[in-house]
Amino acid sequence: MRLILTLEYDGTPFRGWAAQPGLPTVEAALRQALVEAFASVENLAVAGRTDTGVHALGQVASVDVQGGPPPERAAAALNSRLPDEIIVLSSAEAPAGFHARHSARSRSYRYRLFTRSTASPFELRRSWWLPRPLDEDALAAAAAALPGEHDFRAFTPAQTQHEVFVRVVERAEWIRRGDHLDFEIRADSYLRHMVRSLVGTMIEAPGAIPELLEGRTRAEAGGTAPPWGLYLVAVSY
């Protein structure tokens, strides 16, 4: 039986999603819980491999299991075995042929800035504190240039395994929510560090975004925003 799991996690204590020998990762914690709850666990896959310190509000995983609780009770069984920073929001039997990564049509991310003049202990490792004034009109114009098909090679490390740098962005905008200024983006797929590099460049030089989308080099773009402001919000199938 193949399960589909929707997860929420605080990425602070983890070295990203992907399992690494001797290091705490979300994948390793979830796999351990699955092994404890089911007699057989195979083909664990995830919609988006989040980096160290990155959070998720709606991560999706698929996995083949046997000999454990029924699908509707799998979430509770796993939550009793997972660390407090990871929660399975829902569990269900997956449709035929479903794969968490390959079946995904788009993924939505949010990058959260905290713009209050003073820091907050409740925002630590949850957002990027930027107390200086920001040109929100310029940020909005930069985001408006992103939807469509573009070459994003300026927004991923120069040393990369990617061979194709074109991605299709469906939606991109900045939204003010009180002391937070959130960048929200939905695309078919992403290059490594793409969202964080877009945010860093928009903060430093928002007017440069249109020309950078023409396939410019990474060195011509701005810095990479820190990981703790980034959230995987949802995956669409």
Coordinates of N, CA and C in Angstrom, one line a residue:
M1 N 0.8 -1.2 0.0 CA 0.0 0.0 0.0 C 0.9 1.2 0.0
R2 N 0.5 2.2 -0.9 CA 1.3 3.4 -0.9 C 0.5 4.5 -0.1
L3 N 1.2 5.2 0.8 CA 0.6 6.2 1.6 C 1.0 7.6 1.1
I4 N 0.2 8.6 1.2 CA 0.5 10.0 1.0 C 0.4 10.7 2.3
L5 N 1.5 11.3 2.7 CA 1.6 12.0 4.0 C 1.8 13.5 3.8
T6 N 1.1 14.3 4.5 CA 1.3 15.8 4.5 C 2.0 16.1 5.8
L7 N 3.1 16.8 5.7 CA 3.9 17.1 6.9 C 4.1 18.6 7.2
E8 N 4.3 18.9 8.4 CA 4.6 20.3 8.9 C 5.9 20.1 9.7
Y9 N 6.9 20.9 9.5 CA 8.0 20.8 10.4 C 8.8 22.1 10.6
D10 N 9.5 22.2 11.7 CA 10.4 23.3 12.0 C 11.8 22.8 11.6
G11 N 12.4 23.4 10.6 CA 13.6 22.9 10.1 C 14.8 23.3 10.9
T12 N 14.7 24.0 12.0 CA 15.8 24.5 12.8 C 16.8 23.5 13.2
P13 N 16.4 22.3 13.8 CA 17.3 21.4 14.3 C 17.8 20.4 13.2
F14 N 17.4 20.5 12.0 CA 17.7 19.5 11.0 C 18.6 20.0 9.9
R15 N 19.4 19.1 9.4 CA 20.3 19.4 8.3 C 19.6 19.2 6.9
G16 N 18.4 19.7 6.8 CA 17.6 19.6 5.6 C 16.8 18.3 5.6
W17 N 16.2 18.1 4.5 CA 15.3 16.9 4.3 C 16.2 15.6 4.2
A18 N 17.1 15.6 3.2 CA 17.8 14.4 2.7 C 18.7 13.8 3.8
A19 N 18.5 12.5 4.0 CA 19.3 11.7 5.0 C 20.8 11.9 4.7
Q20 N 21.6 12.1 5.8 CA 23.0 12.2 5.7 C 23.6 11.4 6.9
P21 N 24.6 10.6 6.7 CA 25.1 9.8 7.8 C 25.6 10.6 9.0
G22 N 25.1 10.2 10.1 CA 25.5 10.9 11.4 C 24.9 12.2 11.6
L23 N 24.0 12.7 10.8 CA 23.4 14.1 10.9 C 21.9 14.0 11.1
P24 N 21.3 14.9 11.9 CA 19.8 14.8 12.0 C 19.1 15.4 10.8
T25 N 18.3 14.7 10.2 CA 17.5 15.2 9.0 C 16.1 14.8 9.1
V26 N 15.2 15.5 8.4 CA 13.8 15.2 8.5 C 13.5 13.8 7.9
E27 N 14.2 13.5 6.8 CA 14.0 12.2 6.2 C 14.3 11.1 7.1
A28 N 15.5 11.2 7.8 CA 15.9 10.2 8.7 C 14.9 10.0 9.9
A29 N 14.4 11.1 10.4 CA 13.4 11.0 11.5 C 12.1 10.4 11.1
L30 N 11.7 10.7 9.9 CA 10.4 10.1 9.4 C 10.6 8.7 9.0
R31 N 11.7 8.3 8.4 CA 12.0 6.9 8.1 C 12.0 6.1 9.4
Q32 N 12.6 6.6 10.4 CA 12.7 5.8 11.7 C 11.3 5.6 12.2
A33 N 10.5 6.6 12.2 CA 9.1 6.5 12.7 C 8.3 5.5 11.8
L34 N 8.5 5.5 10.5 CA 7.9 4.5 9.7 C 8.3 3.1 9.9
V35 N 9.6 2.9 10.1 CA 10.1 1.6 10.4 C 9.5 1.0 11.7
E36 N 9.3 1.9 12.7 CA 8.8 1.5 14.0 C 7.3 1.2 13.9
A37 N 6.6 1.8 12.9 CA 5.1 1.7 12.8 C 4.7 0.6 11.8
F38 N 5.6 0.3 10.9 CA 5.2 -0.7 9.8 C 6.2 -1.8 9.7
A39 N 5.7 -2.9 9.2 CA 6.6 -4.1 9.0 C 7.5 -3.9 7.8
S40 N 7.1 -3.2 6.8 CA 7.9 -3.0 5.6 C 7.7 -1.5 5.2
V41 N 8.9 -0.9 4.8 CA 8.9 0.5 4.4 C 9.8 0.6 3.2
E42 N 9.3 1.1 2.0 CA 10.1 1.2 0.8 C 9.6 2.4 0.1
N43 N 10.6 2.9 -0.8 CA 10.3 4.0 -1.8 C 9.8 5.3 -1.2
L44 N 10.4 5.7 -0.1 CA 10.1 7.0 0.5 C 10.5 8.1 -0.4
A45 N 9.6 9.0 -0.8 CA 9.8 10.1 -1.7 C 9.2 11.4 -1.2
V46 N 9.7 12.5 -1.6 CA 9.2 13.8 -1.0 C 9.1 14.8 -2.2
A47 N 8.1 15.7 -2.0 CA 7.8 16.7 -3.1 C 9.0 17.7 -3.2
G48 N 9.6 18.1 -2.1 CA 10.6 19.1 -2.2 C 11.7 18.9 -1.2
R49 N 12.9 18.8 -1.6 CA 14.0 18.5 -0.6 C 14.5 19.8 0.0
T50 N 13.9 20.2 1.1 CA 14.3 21.4 1.8 C 15.7 21.4 2.3
D51 N 16.3 22.6 2.4 CA 17.7 22.7 2.9 C 17.8 22.8 4.4
T52 N 19.0 22.8 4.9 CA 19.2 23.0 6.3 C 18.5 24.3 6.8
G53 N 17.7 24.1 7.9 CA 17.0 25.3 8.5 C 15.7 25.7 7.9
V54 N 15.4 25.2 6.7 CA 14.2 25.6 6.0 C 13.0 24.8 6.6
H55 N 11.8 25.5 6.7 CA 10.6 24.9 7.3 C 9.6 24.5 6.3
A56 N 8.6 23.8 6.7 CA 7.5 23.3 5.8 C 6.2 23.4 6.5
L57 N 5.2 23.9 5.8 CA 3.8 24.0 6.3 C 3.0 22.9 5.6
G58 N 3.4 22.5 4.4 CA 2.6 21.5 3.7 C 3.5 20.6 2.8
Q59 N 4.6 20.1 3.4 CA 5.4 19.1 2.6 C 4.6 17.8 2.4
V60 N 4.9 17.2 1.3 CA 4.2 15.9 0.9 C 5.2 14.8 0.7
A61 N 4.9 13.7 1.3 CA 5.8 12.5 1.1 C 4.9 11.3 0.6
S62 N 5.5 10.4 -0.1 CA 4.8 9.1 -0.5 C 5.7 8.0 -0.1
V63 N 5.1 6.9 0.3 CA 5.9 5.7 0.8 C 5.1 4.5 0.7
D64 N 5.7 3.4 0.4 CA 5.1 2.1 0.3 C 5.3 1.3 1.6
V65 N 4.2 0.9 2.2 CA 4.2 0.3 3.6 C 3.4 -1.0 3.6
Q66 N 3.7 -1.9 4.5 CA 2.9 -3.1 4.8 C 3.0 -3.3 6.3
G67 N 1.9 -4.0 6.8 CA 1.9 -4.5 8.1 C 1.9 -3.5 9.2
G68 N 1.0 -2.5 9.1 CA 0.9 -1.5 10.2 C -0.5 -0.9 10.3
P69 N -0.7 0.2 10.8 CA -2.0 0.8 11.0 C -2.6 1.2 9.6
P70 N -3.9 1.2 9.6 CA -4.6 1.6 8.3 C -4.3 3.1 8.0
P71 N -4.5 3.5 6.7 CA -4.1 4.8 6.3 C -4.6 5.9 7.2
E72 N -5.9 5.8 7.6 CA -6.5 6.9 8.4 C -5.9 7.1 9.8
R73 N -5.2 6.0 10.2 CA -4.6 6.1 11.6 C -3.1 6.2 11.5
A74 N -2.5 6.2 10.3 CA -1.1 6.3 10.2 C -0.5 7.6 10.7
A75 N -1.2 8.7 10.5 CA -0.7 10.0 11.0 C -0.5 10.0 12.5
A76 N -1.5 9.5 13.3 CA -1.4 9.4 14.7 C -0.3 8.5 15.1
A77 N -0.1 7.3 14.4 CA 0.9 6.4 14.8 C 2.3 7.0 14.6
L78 N 2.5 7.7 13.5 CA 3.8 8.3 13.2 C 4.1 9.5 14.2
N79 N 3.0 10.3 14.5 CA 3.3 11.4 15.4 C 3.7 11.0 16.8
S80 N 3.3 9.9 17.2 CA 3.7 9.4 18.5 C 5.1 9.0 18.6
R81 N 5.7 8.8 17.4 CA 7.1 8.4 17.3 C 8.1 9.4 16.7
L82 N 7.5 10.5 16.2 CA 8.4 11.6 15.6 C 8.8 12.6 16.7
P83 N 9.9 13.3 16.5 CA 10.3 14.4 17.3 C 9.3 15.5 17.3
D84 N 9.3 16.4 18.3 CA 8.2 17.4 18.4 C 8.3 18.4 17.2
E85 N 9.4 18.5 16.6 CA 9.5 19.5 15.5 C 8.9 19.0 14.2
I86 N 8.4 17.8 14.1 CA 7.8 17.2 12.9 C 6.4 16.7 13.2
I87 N 5.4 17.1 12.4 CA 4.0 16.6 12.6 C 3.5 16.1 11.3
V88 N 2.9 14.9 11.3 CA 2.1 14.5 10.1 C 0.7 15.0 10.2
L89 N 0.4 15.9 9.3 CA -0.9 16.6 9.4 C -2.0 15.6 8.9
S90 N -1.7 14.8 7.9 CA -2.8 13.9 7.4 C -2.1 12.7 6.7
S91 N -2.8 11.6 6.6 CA -2.3 10.4 6.0 C -3.5 9.8 5.2
A92 N -3.2 9.2 4.1 CA -4.3 8.6 3.3 C -3.6 7.6 2.3
E93 N -4.4 6.7 1.8 CA -3.9 5.8 0.7 C -3.8 6.7 -0.6
A94 N -2.6 6.5 -1.2 CA -2.4 7.3 -2.4 C -3.1 6.8 -3.6
P95 N -3.5 7.6 -4.5 CA -4.1 7.2 -5.8 C -3.1 6.3 -6.6
A96 N -3.6 5.5 -7.5 CA -2.7 4.6 -8.3 C -1.7 5.5 -9.0
G97 N -0.4 5.1 -9.0 CA 0.6 5.8 -9.7 C 1.1 7.0 -9.1
F98 N 0.7 7.4 -7.9 CA 1.1 8.6 -7.3 C 2.5 8.6 -6.8
H99 N 3.2 9.7 -7.0 CA 4.6 9.8 -6.5 C 4.7 11.3 -6.0
A100 N 5.2 11.4 -4.8 CA 5.2 12.8 -4.2 C 5.9 13.8 -5.0
R101 N 7.0 13.4 -5.6 CA 7.8 14.4 -6.4 C 7.4 14.4 -7.9
H102 N 7.3 13.3 -8.5 CA 7.1 13.2 -9.9 C 5.6 13.6 -10.3
S103 N 4.7 13.4 -9.4 CA 3.3 13.8 -9.7 C 3.0 15.3 -9.4
A104 N 3.9 16.0 -8.8 CA 3.6 17.4 -8.4 C 3.6 18.2 -9.6
R105 N 2.6 19.1 -9.7 CA 2.5 20.1 -10.8 C 3.1 21.4 -10.4
S106 N 3.1 21.8 -9.1 CA 3.7 23.1 -8.7 C 3.9 23.0 -7.2
R107 N 4.8 23.9 -6.8 CA 5.2 24.0 -5.3 C 5.1 25.5 -5.0
S108 N 4.6 25.8 -3.8 CA 4.5 27.2 -3.3 C 5.4 27.4 -2.1
Y109 N 6.2 28.5 -2.2 CA 7.1 28.8 -1.1 C 6.7 30.2 -0.6
R110 N 7.1 30.4 0.7 CA 6.9 31.8 1.3 C 8.3 32.1 2.0
Y111 N 8.8 33.3 1.7 CA 9.9 33.8 2.4 C 9.5 35.0 3.3
R112 N 9.8 34.9 4.6 CA 9.2 35.8 5.6 C 10.3 36.7 6.1
L113 N 10.0 38.0 5.9 CA 10.9 39.1 6.5 C 10.1 39.6 7.8
F114 N 10.9 39.9 8.8 CA 10.4 40.5 10.0 C 11.0 41.9 10.1
T115 N 10.1 42.9 9.9 CA 10.6 44.3 9.7 C 10.4 45.3 10.9
R116 N 10.0 44.7 12.0 CA 9.9 45.6 13.2 C 11.3 46.2 13.6
S117 N 11.3 47.4 14.2 CA 12.5 48.1 14.5 C 13.3 47.3 15.6
T118 N 12.6 46.5 16.4 CA 13.3 45.7 17.4 C 13.1 44.2 17.1
A119 N 14.1 43.4 17.4 CA 14.0 42.0 17.2 C 13.0 41.3 18.1
S120 N 12.6 40.1 17.8 CA 11.6 39.4 18.7 C 12.2 38.0 18.9
P121 N 12.1 37.5 20.2 CA 12.6 36.1 20.5 C 11.7 35.1 19.8
F122 N 10.4 35.5 19.5 CA 9.5 34.6 18.8 C 9.7 34.4 17.3
E123 N 10.5 35.3 16.8 CA 10.8 35.3 15.4 C 12.2 34.6 15.1
L124 N 12.9 34.3 16.2 CA 14.3 33.7 16.0 C 14.2 32.4 15.2
R125 N 14.9 32.3 14.2 CA 15.0 31.2 13.3 C 13.6 30.9 12.6
R126 N 12.8 31.9 12.6 CA 11.5 31.8 11.9 C 11.3 32.8 10.8
S127 N 12.2 33.8 10.8 CA 12.1 34.9 9.7 C 13.5 35.6 9.7
W128 N 13.6 36.4 8.6 CA 14.8 37.2 8.5 C 14.5 38.6 9.0
W129 N 15.2 39.0 10.1 CA 14.9 40.3 10.7 C 15.7 41.4 9.9
L130 N 14.9 42.3 9.3 CA 15.5 43.4 8.5 C 14.8 44.7 9.0
P131 N 15.3 45.3 10.0 CA 14.7 46.5 10.5 C 14.8 47.8 9.7
R132 N 15.7 47.7 8.7 CA 15.9 49.0 7.8 C 14.8 49.2 6.9
P133 N 14.5 50.4 6.4 CA 13.4 50.7 5.5 C 13.6 49.9 4.2
L134 N 12.5 49.5 3.6 CA 12.5 48.8 2.4 C 11.6 49.5 1.4
D135 N 12.0 49.5 0.1 CA 11.2 50.1 -0.9 C 10.2 49.1 -1.4
E136 N 9.1 49.1 -0.8 CA 8.1 48.0 -1.1 C 7.5 48.1 -2.5
D137 N 7.5 49.3 -3.1 CA 7.0 49.5 -4.4 C 8.0 48.8 -5.4
A138 N 9.3 49.0 -5.1 CA 10.3 48.4 -6.0 C 10.3 46.9 -5.8
L139 N 10.1 46.4 -4.6 CA 10.0 45.0 -4.4 C 8.8 44.4 -5.2
A140 N 7.7 45.1 -5.2 CA 6.5 44.6 -5.9 C 6.8 44.6 -7.4
A141 N 7.5 45.6 -7.9 CA 7.8 45.6 -9.3 C 8.7 44.5 -9.7
A142 N 9.7 44.2 -8.8 CA 10.6 43.1 -9.1 C 9.9 41.8 -9.1
A143 N 9.0 41.5 -8.2 CA 8.2 40.3 -8.2 C 7.3 40.2 -9.4
A144 N 6.8 41.3 -9.9 CA 5.9 41.3 -11.0 C 6.6 40.8 -12.3
A145 N 7.9 40.9 -12.3 CA 8.7 40.5 -13.5 C 8.9 39.0 -13.5
L146 N 8.6 38.3 -12.4 CA 9.0 36.9 -12.3 C 8.0 35.9 -13.0
P147 N 6.7 36.1 -13.0 CA 5.8 35.1 -13.6 C 6.1 34.9 -15.1
G148 N 6.0 33.7 -15.5 CA 6.3 33.3 -16.9 C 7.5 32.4 -17.0
E149 N 8.0 32.1 -18.2 CA 9.1 31.2 -18.4 C 10.4 32.0 -18.5
H150 N 11.4 31.8 -17.6 CA 12.6 32.5 -17.6 C 13.8 31.6 -17.3
D151 N 15.0 32.1 -17.6 CA 16.3 31.5 -17.3 C 16.7 32.0 -16.0
F152 N 16.8 31.1 -14.9 CA 17.1 31.5 -13.6 C 18.5 31.1 -13.2
R153 N 19.4 31.0 -14.1 CA 20.8 30.5 -13.7 C 21.5 31.5 -12.9
A154 N 21.1 32.8 -12.9 CA 21.7 33.8 -12.0 C 21.3 33.6 -10.5
F155 N 20.3 32.7 -10.3 CA 19.8 32.5 -8.9 C 20.0 31.1 -8.4
T156 N 21.1 30.5 -8.8 CA 21.5 29.2 -8.3 C 23.0 29.1 -8.3
P157 N 23.6 28.4 -7.4 CA 25.1 28.4 -7.3 C 25.7 28.1 -8.7
A158 N 26.9 28.7 -8.9 CA 27.5 28.5 -10.2 C 28.0 27.1 -10.4
Q159 N 28.4 26.4 -9.3 CA 28.8 25.0 -9.3 C 27.5 24.2 -9.1
T160 N 26.9 23.7 -10.1 CA 25.6 23.0 -9.9 C 25.5 21.8 -10.8
Q161 N 24.6 20.9 -10.5 CA 24.3 19.7 -11.3 C 23.2 20.0 -12.3
H162 N 22.5 21.1 -12.1 CA 21.5 21.5 -13.0 C 22.0 21.6 -14.5
E163 N 21.3 21.1 -15.4 CA 21.6 21.3 -16.8 C 20.6 22.2 -17.5
V164 N 19.4 22.3 -17.0 CA 18.4 23.1 -17.6 C 18.1 24.2 -16.5
F165 N 18.1 25.5 -16.9 CA 17.9 26.5 -15.9 C 16.6 27.3 -16.1
V166 N 15.8 26.9 -17.1 CA 14.5 27.5 -17.4 C 13.5 26.9 -16.4
R167 N 12.7 27.8 -15.8 CA 11.6 27.4 -14.9 C 10.4 28.3 -15.2
V168 N 9.2 27.8 -14.9 CA 8.0 28.5 -15.2 C 7.4 28.9 -13.8
V169 N 7.3 30.2 -13.6 CA 6.8 30.8 -12.4 C 5.3 31.1 -12.7
E170 N 4.4 30.6 -11.8 CA 3.0 30.9 -12.0 C 2.5 32.1 -11.3
R171 N 3.2 32.4 -10.1 CA 2.7 33.5 -9.3 C 3.9 34.0 -8.4
A172 N 4.0 35.3 -8.3 CA 5.1 35.8 -7.4 C 4.6 37.2 -6.9
E173 N 4.7 37.4 -5.6 CA 4.3 38.7 -5.1 C 4.8 38.9 -3.6
W174 N 4.9 40.2 -3.2 CA 5.2 40.5 -1.9 C 3.9 40.9 -1.2
I175 N 3.7 40.4 0.1 CA 2.5 40.7 0.8 C 2.8 41.2 2.2
R176 N 2.3 42.4 2.5 CA 2.6 43.0 3.9 C 1.5 42.4 4.8
R177 N 2.0 41.9 5.9 CA 1.2 41.3 7.0 C 1.7 41.9 8.3
G178 N 1.3 43.1 8.7 CA 1.7 43.7 10.0 C 3.2 43.9 9.9
D179 N 3.9 43.4 10.9 CA 5.4 43.5 10.9 C 6.1 42.6 10.0
H180 N 5.4 41.7 9.3 CA 6.0 40.8 8.3 C 5.8 41.3 6.9
L181 N 6.8 41.1 6.1 CA 6.7 41.3 4.7 C 7.1 40.0 4.0
D182 N 6.1 39.3 3.4 CA 6.3 38.0 2.9 C 6.4 38.0 1.4
F183 N 7.4 37.2 0.9 CA 7.5 37.0 -0.6 C 6.9 35.6 -0.8
E184 N 5.9 35.5 -1.7 CA 5.2 34.3 -2.0 C 5.4 33.9 -3.5
I185 N 5.7 32.7 -3.8 CA 6.0 32.3 -5.2 C 5.5 30.9 -5.4
R186 N 5.0 30.6 -6.6 CA 4.5 29.3 -7.0 C 5.1 29.0 -8.4
A187 N 5.8 27.9 -8.5 CA 6.4 27.5 -9.8 C 6.3 26.0 -10.0
D188 N 6.6 25.6 -11.3 CA 6.6 24.2 -11.6 C 7.7 23.4 -10.8
S189 N 8.8 24.0 -10.8 CA 10.0 23.5 -10.0 C 11.0 24.6 -9.8
Y190 N 12.0 24.3 -9.0 CA 13.0 25.3 -8.6 C 14.4 24.8 -8.8
L191 N 15.3 25.7 -9.0 CA 16.7 25.4 -8.9 C 17.2 25.5 -7.4
R192 N 18.3 24.9 -7.1 CA 18.8 25.0 -5.7 C 19.1 26.4 -5.3
H193 N 18.6 26.8 -4.1 CA 18.7 28.1 -3.5 C 18.0 29.2 -4.3
M194 N 17.1 28.9 -5.3 CA 16.5 29.8 -6.2 C 15.7 30.9 -5.5
V195 N 14.8 30.4 -4.6 CA 14.0 31.4 -3.9 C 14.8 32.3 -3.0
R196 N 15.7 31.8 -2.2 CA 16.5 32.6 -1.3 C 17.4 33.6 -2.1
S197 N 17.9 33.2 -3.3 CA 18.7 34.0 -4.1 C 17.9 35.2 -4.7
L198 N 16.6 34.8 -5.1 CA 15.7 35.8 -5.6 C 15.5 36.9 -4.5
V199 N 15.2 36.4 -3.3 CA 14.9 37.3 -2.2 C 16.1 38.2 -1.9
G200 N 17.3 37.6 -1.8 CA 18.5 38.4 -1.5 C 18.8 39.4 -2.6
T201 N 18.5 39.1 -3.8 CA 18.8 40.0 -4.9 C 17.7 41.1 -4.9
M202 N 16.5 40.8 -4.6 CA 15.4 41.8 -4.6 C 15.7 42.8 -3.5
I203 N 16.2 42.3 -2.3 CA 16.5 43.2 -1.2 C 17.6 44.2 -1.6
E204 N 18.6 43.7 -2.3 CA 19.8 44.5 -2.6 C 19.6 45.3 -3.8
A205 N 19.0 44.8 -4.9 CA 18.9 45.5 -6.1 C 17.7 45.1 -6.9
P206 N 16.5 45.5 -6.4 CA 15.2 45.0 -7.1 C 15.1 45.3 -8.5
G207 N 15.7 46.5 -8.9 CA 15.6 46.9 -10.3 C 16.4 46.0 -11.3
A208 N 17.3 45.1 -10.7 CA 18.1 44.3 -11.6 C 17.4 43.0 -12.0
I209 N 16.3 42.7 -11.4 CA 15.7 41.4 -11.7 C 15.4 41.1 -13.2
P210 N 14.7 42.1 -13.9 CA 14.4 41.7 -15.3 C 15.6 41.3 -16.1
E211 N 16.7 42.0 -16.1 CA 17.9 41.7 -16.9 C 18.5 40.4 -16.4
L212 N 18.5 40.1 -15.1 CA 19.0 38.9 -14.6 C 18.3 37.6 -15.1
L213 N 17.0 37.8 -15.4 CA 16.2 36.7 -15.9 C 16.5 36.3 -17.4
E214 N 17.5 37.0 -18.0 CA 17.9 36.7 -19.3 C 19.1 35.8 -19.4
G215 N 19.3 35.1 -18.3 CA 20.4 34.1 -18.3 C 21.7 34.6 -17.8
R216 N 21.8 35.7 -17.0 CA 23.0 36.2 -16.5 C 23.7 35.3 -15.6
T217 N 24.9 35.5 -15.2 CA 25.6 34.6 -14.3 C 25.3 34.9 -12.8
R218 N 25.6 33.9 -12.0 CA 25.3 34.1 -10.5 C 26.0 35.3 -9.9
A219 N 27.2 35.5 -10.4 CA 28.0 36.6 -9.9 C 27.4 38.0 -10.1
E220 N 26.5 38.1 -11.1 CA 25.8 39.4 -11.3 C 24.6 39.6 -10.4
A221 N 24.1 38.6 -9.7 CA 23.0 38.7 -8.9 C 23.4 39.0 -7.4
G222 N 22.5 39.2 -6.5 CA 22.8 39.6 -5.2 C 23.0 38.4 -4.3
G223 N 23.1 38.6 -3.0 CA 23.4 37.5 -2.1 C 22.2 36.6 -1.9
T224 N 22.4 35.5 -1.1 CA 21.4 34.5 -0.8 C 20.8 34.8 0.6
A225 N 19.5 34.9 0.7 CA 18.9 35.2 2.0 C 19.1 34.0 2.9
P226 N 19.1 34.2 4.2 CA 19.3 33.0 5.1 C 18.2 32.0 5.1
P227 N 18.4 30.8 5.4 CA 17.4 29.7 5.2 C 16.3 29.8 6.1
W228 N 16.4 30.4 7.3 CA 15.4 30.3 8.3 C 14.1 31.1 8.0
G229 N 14.1 31.9 7.0 CA 12.9 32.6 6.6 C 12.1 31.9 5.6
L230 N 12.6 30.8 5.1 CA 11.9 30.1 4.0 C 11.0 28.9 4.5
Y231 N 9.8 28.9 3.9 CA 8.8 27.9 4.2 C 8.3 27.2 2.9
L232 N 8.2 25.9 2.8 CA 7.5 25.2 1.8 C 6.0 25.2 2.2
V233 N 5.2 25.9 1.5 CA 3.8 26.2 2.0 C 2.9 25.1 1.5
A234 N 3.0 24.7 0.2 CA 2.0 23.7 -0.3 C 2.5 23.1 -1.6
V235 N 2.0 22.0 -2.0 CA 2.3 21.3 -3.2 C 1.0 21.0 -3.9
S236 N 0.9 21.3 -5.2 CA -0.3 21.0 -6.0 C -0.1 19.8 -6.9
Y237 N -1.1 19.0 -7.0 CA -1.1 17.8 -7.9 C -2.2 17.8 -8.9

